């Protein structure tokens, strides 16, 4: 079966899918995106992702390319046509195609929309979660509007590549106050040496992750001792546990930060418990085959 992508109103073969050279996403990173998990033939937390897409679009003053109901249909349809049972679905909306000029184009220019989906092996992810990952710290160097999920990810690309070249799977940004903000494509959490789960508030410096929101619901439901506050790298290095969250990795234990082993070097019990319970706290929309 060949993969299918949705591009501006058409379902086409993935290998032929393309946008125009003057798409503003391509030329200015003038666009936003979402990634939803597909789990057991169901799209996870689509309403929350579309709410965040709506916020990102409003912050950048880009129009919705279609109604929300139509977007829900296209997202499901791309998952269905690609026969993705477990994996991700990606949605990108840019300000559209116009002669290269920094100013916004006129209202006659429609936003561009692309939706793709791909399968991922739950067994591979589970094996990774059993071992945990290493993260490599990186100076926070992004713009202050990281709350908007834009496609302008060059700093994240560089931080993650640096992590990879230094034996890590993820980067952890550290700001000038010495606090960990978030990962290159994940939110960051620790369990302190006193057993308190901590993550940074989403008011500034981080993307308000949908996976983070689900974990917060779980934490409240399970009565886990929790504080929402900034935490320093120093505190993280002494933590009992650490983990990251994202739609593509769910709850992923962190067992090493730079050269320091976290806790006993194995995934911690809080991370494991949250990962195991994760889908009990999500909104699941079945994709009808
Ligand atoms: N932080 C950043 C910078 C991200 O890119 C992502 C996901 O792509 C996240 C956090 C996690 O967000 P979510 O849980 O919605 O996937």
Short mmCIF file of N, CA and C and ligand atoms in Angstrom, two decimals, residues 33-35 49 52 142 149 153 156 182-187 207-212 245-248, ligand 1:
data_model
loop_
_atom_site.label_atom_id
_atom_site.label_comp_id
_atom_site.label_asym_id
_atom_site.label_seq_id
_atom_site.Cartn_x
_atom_site.Cartn_y
_atom_site.Cartn_z
N UNK A 33 1.54 23.86 13.35
CA UNK A 33 1.30 22.44 13.14
C UNK A 33 0.79 21.78 14.41
N UNK A 34 0.33 20.57 14.25
CA UNK A 34 -0.06 19.71 15.37
C UNK A 34 0.36 18.29 15.06
N UNK A 35 0.65 17.53 16.09
CA UNK A 35 0.91 16.10 15.95
C UNK A 35 0.02 15.38 16.95
N UNK A 49 -6.06 18.98 20.61
CA UNK A 49 -5.08 19.41 19.59
C UNK A 49 -5.69 20.48 18.68
N UNK A 52 -5.73 23.76 20.41
CA UNK A 52 -4.41 24.42 20.41
C UNK A 52 -4.09 24.94 19.00
N UNK A 142 15.69 30.12 22.09
CA UNK A 142 14.53 30.29 21.21
C UNK A 142 13.82 31.61 21.47
N UNK A 149 2.70 26.88 18.54
CA UNK A 149 3.31 25.68 17.93
C UNK A 149 3.60 25.96 16.46
N UNK A 153 11.28 25.63 13.67
CA UNK A 153 11.89 24.72 14.64
C UNK A 153 13.40 24.61 14.51
N UNK A 156 15.29 24.07 17.66
CA UNK A 156 15.01 22.73 18.20
C UNK A 156 15.78 21.67 17.42
N UNK A 182 12.20 23.14 28.73
CA UNK A 182 11.55 21.95 28.17
C UNK A 182 12.52 21.24 27.24
N UNK A 183 12.04 20.20 26.60
CA UNK A 183 12.87 19.48 25.65
C UNK A 183 12.74 20.08 24.25
N UNK A 184 13.54 19.58 23.33
CA UNK A 184 13.50 20.05 21.95
C UNK A 184 12.15 19.76 21.29
N UNK A 185 11.50 18.67 21.69
CA UNK A 185 10.15 18.39 21.18
C UNK A 185 9.31 17.70 22.26
N UNK A 186 9.59 18.04 23.52
CA UNK A 186 8.89 17.40 24.64
C UNK A 186 8.81 18.37 25.82
N UNK A 187 7.91 18.11 26.75
CA UNK A 187 7.93 18.82 28.04
C UNK A 187 8.74 18.01 29.04
N UNK A 207 6.00 25.13 25.46
CA UNK A 207 4.76 24.83 24.77
C UNK A 207 3.85 24.10 25.77
N UNK A 208 2.58 24.49 25.76
CA UNK A 208 1.62 23.83 26.66
C UNK A 208 1.23 22.50 26.05
N UNK A 209 1.98 21.46 26.38
CA UNK A 209 1.81 20.15 25.73
C UNK A 209 0.46 19.54 26.04
N UNK A 210 -0.10 18.86 25.06
CA UNK A 210 -1.37 18.15 25.28
C UNK A 210 -1.10 16.92 26.16
N UNK A 211 0.04 16.27 25.95
CA UNK A 211 0.40 15.11 26.76
C UNK A 211 0.62 15.56 28.21
N UNK A 212 1.23 16.72 28.36
CA UNK A 212 1.42 17.33 29.69
C UNK A 212 0.06 17.51 30.38
N UNK A 245 7.47 14.31 28.11
CA UNK A 245 6.17 13.95 27.55
C UNK A 245 5.96 14.63 26.19
N UNK A 246 5.33 13.90 25.29
CA UNK A 246 4.92 14.43 23.98
C UNK A 246 3.98 13.41 23.36
N UNK A 247 3.17 13.89 22.41
CA UNK A 247 2.22 12.98 21.75
C UNK A 247 2.93 11.83 21.05
N UNK A 248 4.16 12.09 20.58
CA UNK A 248 4.87 11.06 19.82
C UNK A 248 5.60 10.07 20.72
N1 LIG B 1 7.47 21.07 23.69
C1 LIG B 1 7.85 21.17 22.41
C2 LIG B 1 8.91 22.16 22.05
C3 LIG B 1 7.30 20.35 21.43
O1 LIG B 1 7.69 20.45 20.16
C4 LIG B 1 6.32 19.38 21.83
C5 LIG B 1 5.71 18.49 20.84
O2 LIG B 1 5.99 18.55 19.66
C6 LIG B 1 5.96 19.30 23.17
C7 LIG B 1 6.54 20.17 24.07
C8 LIG B 1 4.94 18.31 23.63
O3 LIG B 1 3.65 18.67 23.20
P1 LIG B 1 2.51 17.59 23.00
O4 LIG B 1 2.38 16.88 24.31
O5 LIG B 1 1.30 18.38 22.68
O6 LIG B 1 2.94 16.69 21.91
#
